[in-house]
Amino acid sequence: MPVSHAPVSEFIHPTAIVHPDAQLHPTVKVGAYAVIGEQVKIGAHTVIGHHAIVEGRTEIGDRNQIYPGAAIGLDSQDLKYLGADSLVKIGNDNRIREYVTINRANEADEVTAIGNGNLLMAYVHVGHNCEIEDRVIIANAVALAGHVHIESHARISGVLGVHQFVRIGRLAMVGGMSRIERDVPPYTLVEGNPSRVRTLNRVGIDRAGLDAETQQLLKSAFRLLYHQDLTLVEALEKLATLAEDNSHVQHLRQFLQDSTTLSSRRGPIPSRV
């Protein structure tokens, strides 16, 4: 089959290879020697850096910046993957830095999903069936195994691995070079090998603009969970009545409830004490 070079466009470098059936908005910019596959769809004002590869069923939204050498939409690395025509779906306003890899899901009806406004720094690996919500920052050389779910506004420091099926909660902070093999509770700071819940992520909560009452309620919830002589079941029962109408406290309670009861979850990371 002959190679399909880029269509004539002031925004697409003449050395880029763009399949004629790929759907690119006219404002998309494609750098030198980039490769865009047949089933790719790319939205307005997205920039594909030089030598980047976007293959498979991949849908990329508007105003994304894909940096040089990134590889998006290639096959799952799971040995159970049998060639299904699965999907990578990326939202808007993401920055995907150099040599990031984002693999497609395992089955045809499944998706590896990235939301809006995220920053994935260099050499991040996003495995099959992962879901990254919105406004997440993942630092350099982080590897996410399959089926990892990261909730909005989480911060993941560099050079660490996250075990498959782990969930990292909203506004959580994970310290560099940690080993993350269980769920990271929302609003907490986790660090270490083995990783442990160290404290409430006070800086992240404050920067997120949570009101003073919510911040105080989260501090009370943290004390209930980690600084009182209660079982997790007892602490969760108290959390249910601590702030029934506060969505953040109830999200923390529901996260921990699901982490300990759902068969698909790995249980929460314990405290340092």
PDB file of C-alpha atoms in Angstrom:
ATOM      1  CA  MET A   1       0.000   0.000   0.000  1.00  0.00           C
ATOM      2  CA  PRO A   2       1.480   3.417  -0.935  1.00  0.00           C
ATOM      3  CA  VAL A   3       2.354   5.854   1.823  1.00  0.00           C
ATOM      4  CA  SER A   4      -0.197   8.664   2.258  1.00  0.00           C
ATOM      5  CA  HIS A   5       1.676  11.890   2.799  1.00  0.00           C
ATOM      6  CA  ALA A   6       0.117  14.938   4.386  1.00  0.00           C
ATOM      7  CA  PRO A   7      -2.411  16.930   2.393  1.00  0.00           C
ATOM      8  CA  VAL A   8      -1.261  20.323   1.186  1.00  0.00           C
ATOM      9  CA  SER A   9      -1.830  22.752   4.063  1.00  0.00           C
ATOM     10  CA  GLU A  10      -0.002  25.644   5.619  1.00  0.00           C
ATOM     11  CA  PHE A  11      -0.553  23.937   9.001  1.00  0.00           C
ATOM     12  CA  ILE A  12       0.696  20.441   8.094  1.00  0.00           C
ATOM     13  CA  HIS A  13       4.396  19.896   7.483  1.00  0.00           C
ATOM     14  CA  PRO A  14       5.085  18.295   4.092  1.00  0.00           C
ATOM     15  CA  THR A  15       7.032  15.433   5.690  1.00  0.00           C
ATOM     16  CA  ALA A  16       4.119  14.417   7.945  1.00  0.00           C
ATOM     17  CA  ILE A  17       2.185  11.273   7.003  1.00  0.00           C
ATOM     18  CA  VAL A  18      -1.567  11.779   7.376  1.00  0.00           C
ATOM     19  CA  HIS A  19      -3.937   9.048   6.226  1.00  0.00           C
ATOM     20  CA  PRO A  20      -6.462  10.469   3.736  1.00  0.00           C
ATOM     21  CA  ASP A  21      -9.359   9.144   5.844  1.00  0.00           C
ATOM     22  CA  ALA A  22      -8.173  10.832   9.060  1.00  0.00           C
ATOM     23  CA  GLN A  23     -10.507  13.633  10.160  1.00  0.00           C
ATOM     24  CA  LEU A  24      -8.549  16.757  11.086  1.00  0.00           C
ATOM     25  CA  HIS A  25     -10.115  20.137  11.678  1.00  0.00           C
ATOM     26  CA  PRO A  26      -8.639  22.668   9.219  1.00  0.00           C
ATOM     27  CA  THR A  27      -6.909  24.498  12.096  1.00  0.00           C
ATOM     28  CA  VAL A  28      -4.955  21.437  13.295  1.00  0.00           C
ATOM     29  CA  LYS A  29      -1.178  21.826  13.074  1.00  0.00           C
ATOM     30  CA  VAL A  30       0.980  18.762  12.391  1.00  0.00           C
ATOM     31  CA  GLY A  31       4.765  18.856  12.749  1.00  0.00           C
ATOM     32  CA  ALA A  32       7.522  17.278  10.720  1.00  0.00           C
ATOM     33  CA  TYR A  33       7.536  13.475  10.368  1.00  0.00           C
ATOM     34  CA  ALA A  34       4.429  13.044  12.515  1.00  0.00           C
ATOM     35  CA  VAL A  35       2.162  10.097  11.638  1.00  0.00           C
ATOM     36  CA  ILE A  36      -1.651  10.318  11.794  1.00  0.00           C
ATOM     37  CA  GLY A  37      -3.626   7.104  11.249  1.00  0.00           C
ATOM     38  CA  GLU A  38      -6.769   6.269   9.338  1.00  0.00           C
ATOM     39  CA  GLN A  39      -9.282   6.309  12.212  1.00  0.00           C
ATOM     40  CA  VAL A  40      -8.011   9.422  13.962  1.00  0.00           C
ATOM     41  CA  LYS A  41     -10.235  12.457  14.636  1.00  0.00           C
ATOM     42  CA  ILE A  42      -8.636  15.708  15.849  1.00  0.00           C
ATOM     43  CA  GLY A  43     -10.471  18.874  16.864  1.00  0.00           C
ATOM     44  CA  ALA A  44      -9.847  22.560  16.307  1.00  0.00           C
ATOM     45  CA  HIS A  45      -6.552  24.298  17.143  1.00  0.00           C
ATOM     46  CA  THR A  46      -4.866  21.114  18.371  1.00  0.00           C
ATOM     47  CA  VAL A  47      -1.112  20.916  17.691  1.00  0.00           C
ATOM     48  CA  ILE A  48       0.629  17.610  16.933  1.00  0.00           C
ATOM     49  CA  GLY A  49       4.386  17.892  17.485  1.00  0.00           C
ATOM     50  CA  HIS A  50       7.076  16.569  15.210  1.00  0.00           C
ATOM     51  CA  HIS A  51       7.664  12.799  15.209  1.00  0.00           C
ATOM     52  CA  ALA A  52       4.484  12.210  17.217  1.00  0.00           C
ATOM     53  CA  ILE A  53       2.312   9.188  16.348  1.00  0.00           C
ATOM     54  CA  VAL A  54      -1.477   9.141  16.625  1.00  0.00           C
ATOM     55  CA  GLU A  55      -2.951   5.811  15.534  1.00  0.00           C
ATOM     56  CA  GLY A  56      -5.959   3.514  16.008  1.00  0.00           C
ATOM     57  CA  ARG A  57      -9.432   4.739  16.922  1.00  0.00           C
ATOM     58  CA  THR A  58      -8.351   7.952  18.602  1.00  0.00           C
ATOM     59  CA  GLU A  59     -10.504  11.023  19.160  1.00  0.00           C
ATOM     60  CA  ILE A  60      -8.762  14.210  20.300  1.00  0.00           C
ATOM     61  CA  GLY A  61     -10.706  17.376  21.098  1.00  0.00           C
ATOM     62  CA  ASP A  62      -9.884  21.060  20.770  1.00  0.00           C
ATOM     63  CA  ARG A  63      -6.832  23.115  21.751  1.00  0.00           C
ATOM     64  CA  ASN A  64      -4.663  20.195  22.806  1.00  0.00           C
ATOM     65  CA  GLN A  65      -0.870  20.385  22.631  1.00  0.00           C
ATOM     66  CA  ILE A  66       0.745  17.055  21.743  1.00  0.00           C
ATOM     67  CA  TYR A  67       4.524  17.390  22.060  1.00  0.00           C
ATOM     68  CA  PRO A  68       7.268  15.695  19.995  1.00  0.00           C
ATOM     69  CA  GLY A  69       7.594  11.942  20.174  1.00  0.00           C
ATOM     70  CA  ALA A  70       4.290  11.211  21.904  1.00  0.00           C
ATOM     71  CA  ALA A  71       2.618   7.928  20.883  1.00  0.00           C
ATOM     72  CA  ILE A  72      -1.158   7.897  21.241  1.00  0.00           C
ATOM     73  CA  GLY A  73      -3.697   5.221  20.348  1.00  0.00           C
ATOM     74  CA  LEU A  74      -1.376   2.277  19.848  1.00  0.00           C
ATOM     75  CA  ASP A  75      -2.404  -1.239  20.886  1.00  0.00           C
ATOM     76  CA  SER A  76      -2.863  -2.243  24.505  1.00  0.00           C
ATOM     77  CA  GLN A  77       0.213  -3.919  26.000  1.00  0.00           C
ATOM     78  CA  ASP A  78      -1.958  -6.365  27.948  1.00  0.00           C
ATOM     79  CA  LEU A  79      -1.230  -9.946  26.841  1.00  0.00           C
ATOM     80  CA  LYS A  80      -4.997 -10.536  26.805  1.00  0.00           C
ATOM     81  CA  TYR A  81      -5.415  -7.931  24.064  1.00  0.00           C
ATOM     82  CA  LEU A  82      -6.454  -9.694  20.839  1.00  0.00           C
ATOM     83  CA  GLY A  83      -6.582  -6.799  18.412  1.00  0.00           C
ATOM     84  CA  ALA A  84      -9.971  -5.266  19.289  1.00  0.00           C
ATOM     85  CA  ASP A  85     -10.807  -1.978  17.584  1.00  0.00           C
ATOM     86  CA  SER A  86     -10.950  -0.113  20.906  1.00  0.00           C
ATOM     87  CA  LEU A  87     -10.764   3.621  21.574  1.00  0.00           C
ATOM     88  CA  VAL A  88      -8.675   6.431  23.038  1.00  0.00           C
ATOM     89  CA  LYS A  89     -10.724   9.553  23.757  1.00  0.00           C
ATOM     90  CA  ILE A  90      -9.048  12.811  24.793  1.00  0.00           C
ATOM     91  CA  GLY A  91     -10.957  15.992  25.666  1.00  0.00           C
ATOM     92  CA  ASN A  92      -9.930  19.632  25.346  1.00  0.00           C
ATOM     93  CA  ASP A  93      -7.061  21.841  26.505  1.00  0.00           C
ATOM     94  CA  ASN A  94      -4.659  19.058  27.498  1.00  0.00           C
ATOM     95  CA  ARG A  95      -0.869  19.263  27.358  1.00  0.00           C
ATOM     96  CA  ILE A  96       0.723  15.920  26.553  1.00  0.00           C
ATOM     97  CA  ARG A  97       4.469  16.279  26.734  1.00  0.00           C
ATOM     98  CA  GLU A  98       7.395  14.539  25.075  1.00  0.00           C
ATOM     99  CA  TYR A  99       7.289  10.741  24.661  1.00  0.00           C
ATOM    100  CA  VAL A 100       4.049  10.216  26.549  1.00  0.00           C
ATOM    101  CA  THR A 101       2.393   6.910  25.591  1.00  0.00           C
ATOM    102  CA  ILE A 102      -1.370   6.405  25.765  1.00  0.00           C
ATOM    103  CA  ASN A 103      -2.625   2.914  24.868  1.00  0.00           C
ATOM    104  CA  ARG A 104      -6.059   1.902  23.616  1.00  0.00           C
ATOM    105  CA  ALA A 105      -8.443  -0.173  25.739  1.00  0.00           C
ATOM    106  CA  ASN A 106      -8.621  -3.967  25.608  1.00  0.00           C
ATOM    107  CA  GLU A 107     -12.087  -4.536  24.127  1.00  0.00           C
ATOM    108  CA  ALA A 108     -14.002  -2.924  21.273  1.00  0.00           C
ATOM    109  CA  ASP A 109     -16.626  -1.380  23.563  1.00  0.00           C
ATOM    110  CA  GLU A 110     -14.047   0.020  26.000  1.00  0.00           C
ATOM    111  CA  VAL A 111     -12.111   3.279  26.139  1.00  0.00           C
ATOM    112  CA  THR A 112      -8.951   4.807  27.539  1.00  0.00           C
ATOM    113  CA  ALA A 113     -10.223   8.276  28.482  1.00  0.00           C
ATOM    114  CA  ILE A 114      -8.556  11.582  29.299  1.00  0.00           C
ATOM    115  CA  GLY A 115     -10.713  14.573  30.200  1.00  0.00           C
ATOM    116  CA  ASN A 116      -9.997  18.294  29.996  1.00  0.00           C
ATOM    117  CA  GLY A 117      -7.203  20.590  31.099  1.00  0.00           C
ATOM    118  CA  ASN A 118      -4.723  17.907  32.148  1.00  0.00           C
ATOM    119  CA  LEU A 119      -0.921  18.068  32.080  1.00  0.00           C
ATOM    120  CA  LEU A 120       0.977  14.833  31.419  1.00  0.00           C
ATOM    121  CA  MET A 121       4.698  15.534  31.656  1.00  0.00           C
ATOM    122  CA  ALA A 122       7.421  13.739  29.707  1.00  0.00           C
ATOM    123  CA  TYR A 123       7.566   9.920  29.608  1.00  0.00           C
ATOM    124  CA  VAL A 124       4.213   9.364  31.323  1.00  0.00           C
ATOM    125  CA  HIS A 125       2.647   6.027  30.367  1.00  0.00           C
ATOM    126  CA  VAL A 126      -1.151   5.692  30.398  1.00  0.00           C
ATOM    127  CA  GLY A 127      -2.066   2.020  30.127  1.00  0.00           C
ATOM    128  CA  HIS A 128      -5.164   0.420  28.648  1.00  0.00           C
ATOM    129  CA  ASN A 129      -8.597   1.306  30.076  1.00  0.00           C
ATOM    130  CA  CYS A 130      -7.280   4.135  32.241  1.00  0.00           C
ATOM    131  CA  GLU A 131      -9.463   7.127  32.997  1.00  0.00           C
ATOM    132  CA  ILE A 132      -8.028  10.524  33.892  1.00  0.00           C
ATOM    133  CA  GLU A 133     -10.667  13.105  34.743  1.00  0.00           C
ATOM    134  CA  ASP A 134     -10.045  16.903  34.616  1.00  0.00           C
ATOM    135  CA  ARG A 135      -7.266  19.246  35.752  1.00  0.00           C
ATOM    136  CA  VAL A 136      -4.918  16.446  36.764  1.00  0.00           C
ATOM    137  CA  ILE A 137      -1.139  16.973  36.782  1.00  0.00           C
ATOM    138  CA  ILE A 138       1.098  13.920  36.347  1.00  0.00           C
ATOM    139  CA  ALA A 139       4.832  14.579  36.603  1.00  0.00           C
ATOM    140  CA  ASN A 140       7.642  12.994  34.615  1.00  0.00           C
ATOM    141  CA  ALA A 141       8.174   9.235  34.279  1.00  0.00           C
ATOM    142  CA  VAL A 142       4.964   8.050  35.935  1.00  0.00           C
ATOM    143  CA  ALA A 143       3.611   4.684  34.762  1.00  0.00           C
ATOM    144  CA  LEU A 144      -0.099   3.936  35.086  1.00  0.00           C
ATOM    145  CA  ALA A 145      -0.973   0.262  34.696  1.00  0.00           C
ATOM    146  CA  GLY A 146      -4.295  -0.798  33.183  1.00  0.00           C
ATOM    147  CA  HIS A 147      -7.667   0.327  34.571  1.00  0.00           C
ATOM    148  CA  VAL A 148      -6.251   3.119  36.755  1.00  0.00           C
ATOM    149  CA  HIS A 149      -8.762   5.908  37.491  1.00  0.00           C
ATOM    150  CA  ILE A 150      -7.549   9.353  38.554  1.00  0.00           C
ATOM    151  CA  GLU A 151     -10.163  11.814  39.761  1.00  0.00           C
ATOM    152  CA  SER A 152     -10.136  15.538  39.017  1.00  0.00           C
ATOM    153  CA  HIS A 153      -7.500  17.898  40.434  1.00  0.00           C
ATOM    154  CA  ALA A 154      -5.211  15.107  41.679  1.00  0.00           C
ATOM    155  CA  ARG A 155      -1.452  15.734  41.633  1.00  0.00           C
ATOM    156  CA  ILE A 156       0.946  12.860  40.930  1.00  0.00           C
ATOM    157  CA  SER A 157       4.651  13.517  41.515  1.00  0.00           C
ATOM    158  CA  GLY A 158       7.373  11.994  39.375  1.00  0.00           C
ATOM    159  CA  VAL A 159       9.081   8.634  38.918  1.00  0.00           C
ATOM    160  CA  LEU A 160       6.498   6.302  40.376  1.00  0.00           C
ATOM    161  CA  GLY A 161       4.275   3.408  39.404  1.00  0.00           C
ATOM    162  CA  VAL A 162       0.544   2.918  39.935  1.00  0.00           C
ATOM    163  CA  HIS A 163      -0.806  -0.644  40.153  1.00  0.00           C
ATOM    164  CA  GLN A 164      -3.649  -1.783  37.915  1.00  0.00           C
ATOM    165  CA  PHE A 165      -7.229  -1.091  39.099  1.00  0.00           C
ATOM    166  CA  VAL A 166      -6.073   1.575  41.556  1.00  0.00           C
ATOM    167  CA  ARG A 167      -8.164   4.723  41.991  1.00  0.00           C
ATOM    168  CA  ILE A 168      -6.603   8.051  43.015  1.00  0.00           C
ATOM    169  CA  GLY A 169      -9.069  10.421  44.623  1.00  0.00           C
ATOM    170  CA  ARG A 170     -10.032  14.022  43.969  1.00  0.00           C
ATOM    171  CA  LEU A 171      -7.502  16.635  45.122  1.00  0.00           C
ATOM    172  CA  ALA A 172      -5.112  13.945  46.358  1.00  0.00           C
ATOM    173  CA  MET A 173      -1.352  14.497  46.265  1.00  0.00           C
ATOM    174  CA  VAL A 174       1.044  11.585  45.664  1.00  0.00           C
ATOM    175  CA  GLY A 175       4.698  12.078  46.594  1.00  0.00           C
ATOM    176  CA  GLY A 176       7.510  11.266  44.189  1.00  0.00           C
ATOM    177  CA  MET A 177       8.998   7.770  43.889  1.00  0.00           C
ATOM    178  CA  SER A 178       6.119   6.227  45.829  1.00  0.00           C
ATOM    179  CA  ARG A 179       4.675   2.759  45.175  1.00  0.00           C
ATOM    180  CA  ILE A 180       0.925   3.094  44.690  1.00  0.00           C
ATOM    181  CA  GLU A 181      -0.690  -0.322  44.913  1.00  0.00           C
ATOM    182  CA  ARG A 182      -3.955   0.591  46.672  1.00  0.00           C
ATOM    183  CA  ASP A 183      -6.513   3.388  46.423  1.00  0.00           C
ATOM    184  CA  VAL A 184      -5.400   6.921  47.352  1.00  0.00           C
ATOM    185  CA  PRO A 185      -8.185   8.619  49.389  1.00  0.00           C
ATOM    186  CA  PRO A 186      -9.409  12.006  48.156  1.00  0.00           C
ATOM    187  CA  TYR A 187      -7.967  15.165  49.746  1.00  0.00           C
ATOM    188  CA  THR A 188      -5.017  13.312  51.286  1.00  0.00           C
ATOM    189  CA  LEU A 189      -1.257  13.404  50.823  1.00  0.00           C
ATOM    190  CA  VAL A 190       0.227   9.945  50.236  1.00  0.00           C
ATOM    191  CA  GLU A 191       3.912   9.073  50.042  1.00  0.00           C
ATOM    192  CA  GLY A 192       6.378   6.229  50.512  1.00  0.00           C
ATOM    193  CA  ASN A 193       7.312   2.661  49.668  1.00  0.00           C
ATOM    194  CA  PRO A 194       5.141   1.130  50.937  1.00  0.00           C
ATOM    195  CA  SER A 195       2.941   4.191  50.534  1.00  0.00           C
ATOM    196  CA  ARG A 196       1.029   5.589  53.487  1.00  0.00           C
ATOM    197  CA  VAL A 197      -1.475   8.392  54.083  1.00  0.00           C
ATOM    198  CA  ARG A 198       0.642  11.106  55.707  1.00  0.00           C
ATOM    199  CA  THR A 199      -1.696  14.063  56.175  1.00  0.00           C
ATOM    200  CA  LEU A 200      -4.538  16.048  54.670  1.00  0.00           C
ATOM    201  CA  ASN A 201      -3.554  17.797  51.418  1.00  0.00           C
ATOM    202  CA  ARG A 202      -4.124  21.207  52.967  1.00  0.00           C
ATOM    203  CA  VAL A 203      -2.199  23.170  50.338  1.00  0.00           C
ATOM    204  CA  GLY A 204      -4.079  21.560  47.458  1.00  0.00           C
ATOM    205  CA  ILE A 205      -7.444  22.032  49.167  1.00  0.00           C
ATOM    206  CA  ASP A 206      -6.722  25.698  49.832  1.00  0.00           C
ATOM    207  CA  ARG A 207      -5.506  26.320  46.271  1.00  0.00           C
ATOM    208  CA  ALA A 208      -8.665  24.678  44.926  1.00  0.00           C
ATOM    209  CA  GLY A 209     -10.681  27.418  46.617  1.00  0.00           C
ATOM    210  CA  LEU A 210     -12.720  25.252  48.972  1.00  0.00           C
ATOM    211  CA  ASP A 211     -14.509  27.439  51.501  1.00  0.00           C
ATOM    212  CA  ALA A 212     -13.382  27.645  55.122  1.00  0.00           C
ATOM    213  CA  GLU A 213     -16.279  25.551  56.413  1.00  0.00           C
ATOM    214  CA  THR A 214     -15.510  22.705  53.989  1.00  0.00           C
ATOM    215  CA  GLN A 215     -11.817  22.822  54.856  1.00  0.00           C
ATOM    216  CA  GLN A 216     -12.648  22.544  58.559  1.00  0.00           C
ATOM    217  CA  LEU A 217     -15.045  19.647  57.906  1.00  0.00           C
ATOM    218  CA  LEU A 218     -12.374  17.807  55.930  1.00  0.00           C
ATOM    219  CA  LYS A 219      -9.927  18.277  58.801  1.00  0.00           C
ATOM    220  CA  SER A 220     -12.503  16.800  61.175  1.00  0.00           C
ATOM    221  CA  ALA A 221     -13.109  13.914  58.786  1.00  0.00           C
ATOM    222  CA  PHE A 222      -9.389  13.221  58.579  1.00  0.00           C
ATOM    223  CA  ARG A 223      -9.115  13.111  62.374  1.00  0.00           C
ATOM    224  CA  LEU A 224     -12.012  10.670  62.548  1.00  0.00           C
ATOM    225  CA  LEU A 225     -10.417   8.392  59.977  1.00  0.00           C
ATOM    226  CA  TYR A 226      -6.785   8.463  61.047  1.00  0.00           C
ATOM    227  CA  HIS A 227      -6.371   9.880  64.546  1.00  0.00           C
ATOM    228  CA  GLN A 228      -9.113   8.288  66.613  1.00  0.00           C
ATOM    229  CA  ASP A 229      -9.386   4.756  67.899  1.00  0.00           C
ATOM    230  CA  LEU A 230     -12.124   3.766  65.462  1.00  0.00           C
ATOM    231  CA  THR A 231     -12.445   1.007  62.909  1.00  0.00           C
ATOM    232  CA  LEU A 232     -12.926   2.191  59.346  1.00  0.00           C
ATOM    233  CA  VAL A 233     -16.549   1.046  59.470  1.00  0.00           C
ATOM    234  CA  GLU A 234     -17.162   3.090  62.614  1.00  0.00           C
ATOM    235  CA  ALA A 235     -15.422   6.136  61.151  1.00  0.00           C
ATOM    236  CA  LEU A 236     -17.473   5.943  57.956  1.00  0.00           C
ATOM    237  CA  GLU A 237     -20.687   5.747  59.977  1.00  0.00           C
ATOM    238  CA  LYS A 238     -19.712   8.937  61.794  1.00  0.00           C
ATOM    239  CA  LEU A 239     -18.779  10.618  58.504  1.00  0.00           C
ATOM    240  CA  ALA A 240     -22.256   9.909  57.163  1.00  0.00           C
ATOM    241  CA  THR A 241     -23.697  12.223  59.807  1.00  0.00           C
ATOM    242  CA  LEU A 242     -20.780  14.652  60.189  1.00  0.00           C
ATOM    243  CA  ALA A 243     -21.746  16.741  57.175  1.00  0.00           C
ATOM    244  CA  GLU A 244     -24.643  15.172  55.330  1.00  0.00           C
ATOM    245  CA  ASP A 245     -24.987  18.106  52.949  1.00  0.00           C
ATOM    246  CA  ASN A 246     -21.290  18.660  52.211  1.00  0.00           C
ATOM    247  CA  SER A 247     -20.432  17.045  48.874  1.00  0.00           C
ATOM    248  CA  HIS A 248     -16.689  16.900  49.583  1.00  0.00           C
ATOM    249  CA  VAL A 249     -16.980  15.071  52.895  1.00  0.00           C
ATOM    250  CA  GLN A 250     -19.548  12.690  51.443  1.00  0.00           C
ATOM    251  CA  HIS A 251     -17.335  12.072  48.412  1.00  0.00           C
ATOM    252  CA  LEU A 252     -14.511  11.076  50.773  1.00  0.00           C
ATOM    253  CA  ARG A 253     -16.872   8.777  52.684  1.00  0.00           C
ATOM    254  CA  GLN A 254     -18.267   7.151  49.521  1.00  0.00           C
ATOM    255  CA  PHE A 255     -14.794   6.707  48.032  1.00  0.00           C
ATOM    256  CA  LEU A 256     -13.597   4.793  51.095  1.00  0.00           C
ATOM    257  CA  GLN A 257     -16.851   2.844  51.297  1.00  0.00           C
ATOM    258  CA  ASP A 258     -16.496   1.702  47.687  1.00  0.00           C
ATOM    259  CA  SER A 259     -12.791   1.009  48.091  1.00  0.00           C
ATOM    260  CA  THR A 260     -13.477  -1.458  50.890  1.00  0.00           C
ATOM    261  CA  THR A 261     -16.645  -3.128  49.554  1.00  0.00           C
ATOM    262  CA  LEU A 262     -16.460  -3.301  45.752  1.00  0.00           C
ATOM    263  CA  SER A 263     -14.744  -6.363  44.327  1.00  0.00           C
ATOM    264  CA  SER A 264     -13.177  -4.257  41.552  1.00  0.00           C
ATOM    265  CA  ARG A 265     -11.291  -2.067  44.039  1.00  0.00           C
ATOM    266  CA  ARG A 266      -8.029  -2.766  45.868  1.00  0.00           C
ATOM    267  CA  GLY A 267      -8.797  -1.178  49.248  1.00  0.00           C
ATOM    268  CA  PRO A 268      -7.465   2.136  50.574  1.00  0.00           C
ATOM    269  CA  ILE A 269      -3.857   2.925  51.429  1.00  0.00           C
ATOM    270  CA  PRO A 270      -3.524   2.826  55.228  1.00  0.00           C
ATOM    271  CA  SER A 271      -2.328   5.577  57.526  1.00  0.00           C
ATOM    272  CA  ARG A 272       1.245   5.891  58.760  1.00  0.00           C
ATOM    273  CA  VAL A 273       0.032   5.154  62.321  1.00  0.00           C
TER     274      VAL A 273
END
